[in-house]
PDB file of C-alpha atoms in Angstrom:
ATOM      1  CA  UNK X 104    -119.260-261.975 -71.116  1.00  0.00           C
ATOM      2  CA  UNK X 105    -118.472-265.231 -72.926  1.00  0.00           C
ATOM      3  CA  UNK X 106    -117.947-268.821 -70.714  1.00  0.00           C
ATOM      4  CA  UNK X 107    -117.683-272.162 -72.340  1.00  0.00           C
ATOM      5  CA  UNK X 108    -114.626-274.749 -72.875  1.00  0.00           C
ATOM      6  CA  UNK X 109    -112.541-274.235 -69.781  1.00  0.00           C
ATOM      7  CA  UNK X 110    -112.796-270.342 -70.322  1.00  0.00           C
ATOM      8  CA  UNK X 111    -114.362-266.796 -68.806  1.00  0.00           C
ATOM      9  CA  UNK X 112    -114.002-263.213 -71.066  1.00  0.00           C
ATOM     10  CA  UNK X 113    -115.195-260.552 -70.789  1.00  0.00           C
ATOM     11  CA  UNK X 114    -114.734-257.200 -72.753  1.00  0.00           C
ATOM     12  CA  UNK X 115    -115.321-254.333 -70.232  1.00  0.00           C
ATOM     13  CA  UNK X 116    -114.978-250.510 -70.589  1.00  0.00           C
ATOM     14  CA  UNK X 117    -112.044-249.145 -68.376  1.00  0.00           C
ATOM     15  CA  UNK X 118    -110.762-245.615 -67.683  1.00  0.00           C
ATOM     16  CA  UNK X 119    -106.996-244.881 -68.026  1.00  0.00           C
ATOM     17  CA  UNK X 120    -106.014-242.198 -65.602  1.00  0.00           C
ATOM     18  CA  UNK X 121    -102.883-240.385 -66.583  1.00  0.00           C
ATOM     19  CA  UNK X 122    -101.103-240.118 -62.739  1.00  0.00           C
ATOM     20  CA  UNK X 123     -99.729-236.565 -63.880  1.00  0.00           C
ATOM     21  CA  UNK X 124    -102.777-234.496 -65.020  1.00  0.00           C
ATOM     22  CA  UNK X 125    -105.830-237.057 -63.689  1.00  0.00           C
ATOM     23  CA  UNK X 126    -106.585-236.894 -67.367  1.00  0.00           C
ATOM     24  CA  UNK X 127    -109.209-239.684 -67.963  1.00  0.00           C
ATOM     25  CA  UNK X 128    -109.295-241.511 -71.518  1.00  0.00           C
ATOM     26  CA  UNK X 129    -111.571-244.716 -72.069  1.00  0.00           C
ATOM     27  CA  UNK X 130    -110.583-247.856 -73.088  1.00  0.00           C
ATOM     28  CA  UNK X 131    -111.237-251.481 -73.641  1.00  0.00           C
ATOM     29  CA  UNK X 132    -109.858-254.088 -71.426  1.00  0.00           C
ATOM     30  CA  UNK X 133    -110.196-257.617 -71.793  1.00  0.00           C
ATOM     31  CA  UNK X 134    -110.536-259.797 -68.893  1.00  0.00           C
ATOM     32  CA  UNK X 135    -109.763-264.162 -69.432  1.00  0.00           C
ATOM     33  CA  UNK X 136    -109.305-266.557 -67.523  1.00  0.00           C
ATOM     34  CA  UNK X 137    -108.666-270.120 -67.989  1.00  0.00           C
ATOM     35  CA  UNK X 138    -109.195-273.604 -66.362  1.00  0.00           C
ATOM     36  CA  UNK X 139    -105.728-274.337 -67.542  1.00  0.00           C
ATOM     37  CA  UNK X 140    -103.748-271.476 -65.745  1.00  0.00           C
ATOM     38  CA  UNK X 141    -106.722-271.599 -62.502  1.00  0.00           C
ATOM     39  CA  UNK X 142    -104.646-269.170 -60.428  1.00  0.00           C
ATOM     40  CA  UNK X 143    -104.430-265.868 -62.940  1.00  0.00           C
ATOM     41  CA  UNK X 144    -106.539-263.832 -64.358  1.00  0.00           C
ATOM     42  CA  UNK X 145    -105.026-262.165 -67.642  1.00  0.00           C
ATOM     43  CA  UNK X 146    -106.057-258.191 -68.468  1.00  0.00           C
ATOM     44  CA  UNK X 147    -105.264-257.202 -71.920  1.00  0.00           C
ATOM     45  CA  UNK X 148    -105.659-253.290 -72.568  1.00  0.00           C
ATOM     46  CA  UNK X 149    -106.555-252.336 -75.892  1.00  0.00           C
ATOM     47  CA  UNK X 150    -104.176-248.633 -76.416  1.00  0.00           C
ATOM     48  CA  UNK X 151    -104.726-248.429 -80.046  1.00  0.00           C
ATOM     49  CA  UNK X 152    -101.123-250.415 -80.800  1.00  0.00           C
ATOM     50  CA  UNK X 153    -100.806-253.377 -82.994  1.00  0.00           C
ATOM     51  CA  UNK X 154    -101.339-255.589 -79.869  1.00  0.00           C
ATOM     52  CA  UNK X 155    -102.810-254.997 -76.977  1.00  0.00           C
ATOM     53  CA  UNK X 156    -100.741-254.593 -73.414  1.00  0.00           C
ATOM     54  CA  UNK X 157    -100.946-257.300 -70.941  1.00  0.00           C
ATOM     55  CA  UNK X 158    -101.088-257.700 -67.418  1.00  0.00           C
ATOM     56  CA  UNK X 159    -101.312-261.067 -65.673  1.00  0.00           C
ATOM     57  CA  UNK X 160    -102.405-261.270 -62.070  1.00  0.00           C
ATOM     58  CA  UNK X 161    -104.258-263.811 -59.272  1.00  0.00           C
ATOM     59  CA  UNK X 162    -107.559-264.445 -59.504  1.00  0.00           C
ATOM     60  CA  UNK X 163    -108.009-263.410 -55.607  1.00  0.00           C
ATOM     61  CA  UNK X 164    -105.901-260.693 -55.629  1.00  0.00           C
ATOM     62  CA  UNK X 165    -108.367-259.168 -58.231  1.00  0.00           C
ATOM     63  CA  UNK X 166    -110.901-260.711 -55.943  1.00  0.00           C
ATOM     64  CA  UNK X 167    -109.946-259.314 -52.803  1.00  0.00           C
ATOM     65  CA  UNK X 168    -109.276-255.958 -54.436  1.00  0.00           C
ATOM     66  CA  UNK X 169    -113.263-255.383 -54.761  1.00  0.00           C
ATOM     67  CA  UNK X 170    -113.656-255.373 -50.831  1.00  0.00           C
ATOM     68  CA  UNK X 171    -110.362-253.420 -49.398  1.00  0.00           C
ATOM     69  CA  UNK X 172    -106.930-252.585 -50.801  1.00  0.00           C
ATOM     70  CA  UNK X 173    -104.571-255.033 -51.847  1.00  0.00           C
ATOM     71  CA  UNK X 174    -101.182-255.713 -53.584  1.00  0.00           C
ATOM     72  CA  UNK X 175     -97.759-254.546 -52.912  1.00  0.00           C
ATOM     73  CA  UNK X 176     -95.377-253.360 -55.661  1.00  0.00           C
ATOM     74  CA  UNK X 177     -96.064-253.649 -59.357  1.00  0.00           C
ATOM     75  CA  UNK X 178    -100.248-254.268 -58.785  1.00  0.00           C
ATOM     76  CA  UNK X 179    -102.176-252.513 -56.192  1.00  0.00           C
ATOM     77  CA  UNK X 180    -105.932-252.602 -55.844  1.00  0.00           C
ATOM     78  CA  UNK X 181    -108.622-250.730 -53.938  1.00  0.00           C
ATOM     79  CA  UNK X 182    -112.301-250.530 -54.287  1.00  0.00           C
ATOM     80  CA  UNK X 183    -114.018-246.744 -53.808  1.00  0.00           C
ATOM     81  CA  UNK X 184    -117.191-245.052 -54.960  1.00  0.00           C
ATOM     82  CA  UNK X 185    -118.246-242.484 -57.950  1.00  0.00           C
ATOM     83  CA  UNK X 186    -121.192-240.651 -57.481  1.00  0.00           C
ATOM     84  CA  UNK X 187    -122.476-241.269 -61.304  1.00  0.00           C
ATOM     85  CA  UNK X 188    -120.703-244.594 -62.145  1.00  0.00           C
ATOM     86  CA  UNK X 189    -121.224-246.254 -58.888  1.00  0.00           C
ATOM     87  CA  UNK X 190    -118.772-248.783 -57.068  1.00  0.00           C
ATOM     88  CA  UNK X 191    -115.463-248.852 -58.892  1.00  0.00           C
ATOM     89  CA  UNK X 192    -112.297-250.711 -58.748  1.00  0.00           C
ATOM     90  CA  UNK X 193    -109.056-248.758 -58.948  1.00  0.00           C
ATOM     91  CA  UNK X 194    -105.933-250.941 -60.794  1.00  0.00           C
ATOM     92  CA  UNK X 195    -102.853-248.353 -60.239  1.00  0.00           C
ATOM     93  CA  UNK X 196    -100.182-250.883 -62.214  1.00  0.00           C
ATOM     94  CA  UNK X 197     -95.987-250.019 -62.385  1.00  0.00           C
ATOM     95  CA  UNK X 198     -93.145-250.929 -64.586  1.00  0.00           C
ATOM     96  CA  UNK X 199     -89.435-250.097 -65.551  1.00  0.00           C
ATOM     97  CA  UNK X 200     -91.618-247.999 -67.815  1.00  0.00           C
ATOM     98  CA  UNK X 201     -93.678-245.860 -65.856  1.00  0.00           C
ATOM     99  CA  UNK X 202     -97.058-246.321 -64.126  1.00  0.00           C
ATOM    100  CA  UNK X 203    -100.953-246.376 -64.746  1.00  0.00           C
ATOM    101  CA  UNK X 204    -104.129-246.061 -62.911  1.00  0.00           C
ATOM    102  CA  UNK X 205    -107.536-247.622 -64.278  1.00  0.00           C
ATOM    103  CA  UNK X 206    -110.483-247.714 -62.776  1.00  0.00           C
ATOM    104  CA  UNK X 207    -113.746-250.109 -63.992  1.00  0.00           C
ATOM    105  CA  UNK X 208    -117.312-251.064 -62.385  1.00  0.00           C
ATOM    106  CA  UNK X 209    -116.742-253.214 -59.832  1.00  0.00           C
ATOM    107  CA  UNK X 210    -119.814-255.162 -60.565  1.00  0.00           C
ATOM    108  CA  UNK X 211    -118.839-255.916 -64.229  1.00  0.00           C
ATOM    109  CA  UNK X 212    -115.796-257.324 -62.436  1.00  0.00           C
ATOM    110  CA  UNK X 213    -117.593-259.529 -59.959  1.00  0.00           C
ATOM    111  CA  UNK X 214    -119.975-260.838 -62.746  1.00  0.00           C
ATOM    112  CA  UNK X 215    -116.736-261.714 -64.399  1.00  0.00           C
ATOM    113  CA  UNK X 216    -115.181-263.426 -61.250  1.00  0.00           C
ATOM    114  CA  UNK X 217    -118.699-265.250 -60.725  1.00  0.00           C
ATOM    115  CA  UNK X 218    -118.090-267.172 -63.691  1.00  0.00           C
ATOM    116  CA  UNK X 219    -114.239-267.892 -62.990  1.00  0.00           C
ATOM    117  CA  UNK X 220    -115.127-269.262 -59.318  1.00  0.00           C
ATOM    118  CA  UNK X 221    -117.874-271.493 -60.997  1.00  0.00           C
ATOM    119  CA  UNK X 222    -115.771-272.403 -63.470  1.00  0.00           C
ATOM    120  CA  UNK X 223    -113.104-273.482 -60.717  1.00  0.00           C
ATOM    121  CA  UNK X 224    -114.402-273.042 -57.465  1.00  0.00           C
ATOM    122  CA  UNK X 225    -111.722-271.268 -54.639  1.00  0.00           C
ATOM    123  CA  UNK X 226    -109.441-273.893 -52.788  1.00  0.00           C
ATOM    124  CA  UNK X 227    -109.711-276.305 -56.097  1.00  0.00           C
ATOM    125  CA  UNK X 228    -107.177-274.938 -58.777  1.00  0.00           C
ATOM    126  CA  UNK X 229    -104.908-277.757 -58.095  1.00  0.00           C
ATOM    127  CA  UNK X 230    -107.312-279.872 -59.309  1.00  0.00           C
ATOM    128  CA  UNK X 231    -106.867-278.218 -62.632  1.00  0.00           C
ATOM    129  CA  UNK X 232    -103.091-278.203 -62.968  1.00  0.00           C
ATOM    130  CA  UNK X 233    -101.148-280.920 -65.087  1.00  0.00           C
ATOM    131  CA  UNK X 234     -98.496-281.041 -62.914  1.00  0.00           C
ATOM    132  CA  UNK X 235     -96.391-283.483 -64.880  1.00  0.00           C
ATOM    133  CA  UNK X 236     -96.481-281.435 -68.223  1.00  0.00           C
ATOM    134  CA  UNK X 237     -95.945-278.546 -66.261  1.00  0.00           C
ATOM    135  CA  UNK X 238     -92.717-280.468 -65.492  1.00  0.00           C
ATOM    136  CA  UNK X 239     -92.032-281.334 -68.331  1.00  0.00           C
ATOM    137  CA  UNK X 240     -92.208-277.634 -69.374  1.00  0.00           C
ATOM    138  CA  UNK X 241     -89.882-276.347 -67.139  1.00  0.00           C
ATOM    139  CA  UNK X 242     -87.073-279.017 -67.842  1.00  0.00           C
ATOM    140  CA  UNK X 243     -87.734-278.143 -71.962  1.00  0.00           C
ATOM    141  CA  UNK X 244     -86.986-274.663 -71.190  1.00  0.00           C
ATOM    142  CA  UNK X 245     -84.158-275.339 -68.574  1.00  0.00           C
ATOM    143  CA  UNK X 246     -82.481-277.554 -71.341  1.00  0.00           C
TER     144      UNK X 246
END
């Protein structure tokens, strides 16, 4: 796990689980977040394709998903228990394109979310939003 300059990563092991056959392949997933965007938490799977895929969700969503189910539609977490690997977090994420389940340690997830919550602690993210280039961002792209 890396933390310095406004930022949290963390490279953790994952397990793809293919919804059809519960076929299990491993992969890397990148976790980062940012002082700059204090309300998401971007996931970037490494598939073996010239970049990896992307998923960006909120920081207590992926939070809250460690202690009881959570999400509706396109993100849904849930926390359960392997008998080797210990507590694990379930990810089951859809798209136009299909849908994907991944599970990952739970801990190496809360280690990861101790560092974003010290970084910017809960009920404080507005404190870390530019609100006036954020503005200014939206009428650019409006224009």
């Amino acid at each position: 796990m890396n933390s310095g300059g406004g930022v949290v990563t963390a490279e953790l092991e994952w397990r793809l689980i293919v919804p059809e056959t519960k076929t299990v392949v491993p992969l890397m997933g990148s976790l980062f977040y940012s002082a700059a965007d204090p309300y998401a938490v971007r996931i970037a799977f490494h598939v073996g394709l010239d970049s990896p895929v992307e998923w960006t969700l909120g920081r207590d969503l992926l939070s809250s998903g460690i202690d009881g189910p959570v999400g509706l539609g396109d993100v849904r977490l849930w926390p359960s228990a392997d008998a080797v690997r210990g507590a694990m977090l379930n990810m089951e994420l859809s798209s136009p394109y299909g849908r994907a389940g991944f599970e990952v340690p739970s801990r190496e997830v809360a280690d990861f979310l101790r560092e974003a919550y010290r970084l910017v602690p809960a009920s404080q993210e507005t404190e870390h939003i530019d609100i006036d280039a954020a503005l200014a961002d939206l009428f650019r792209q409006a224009s």
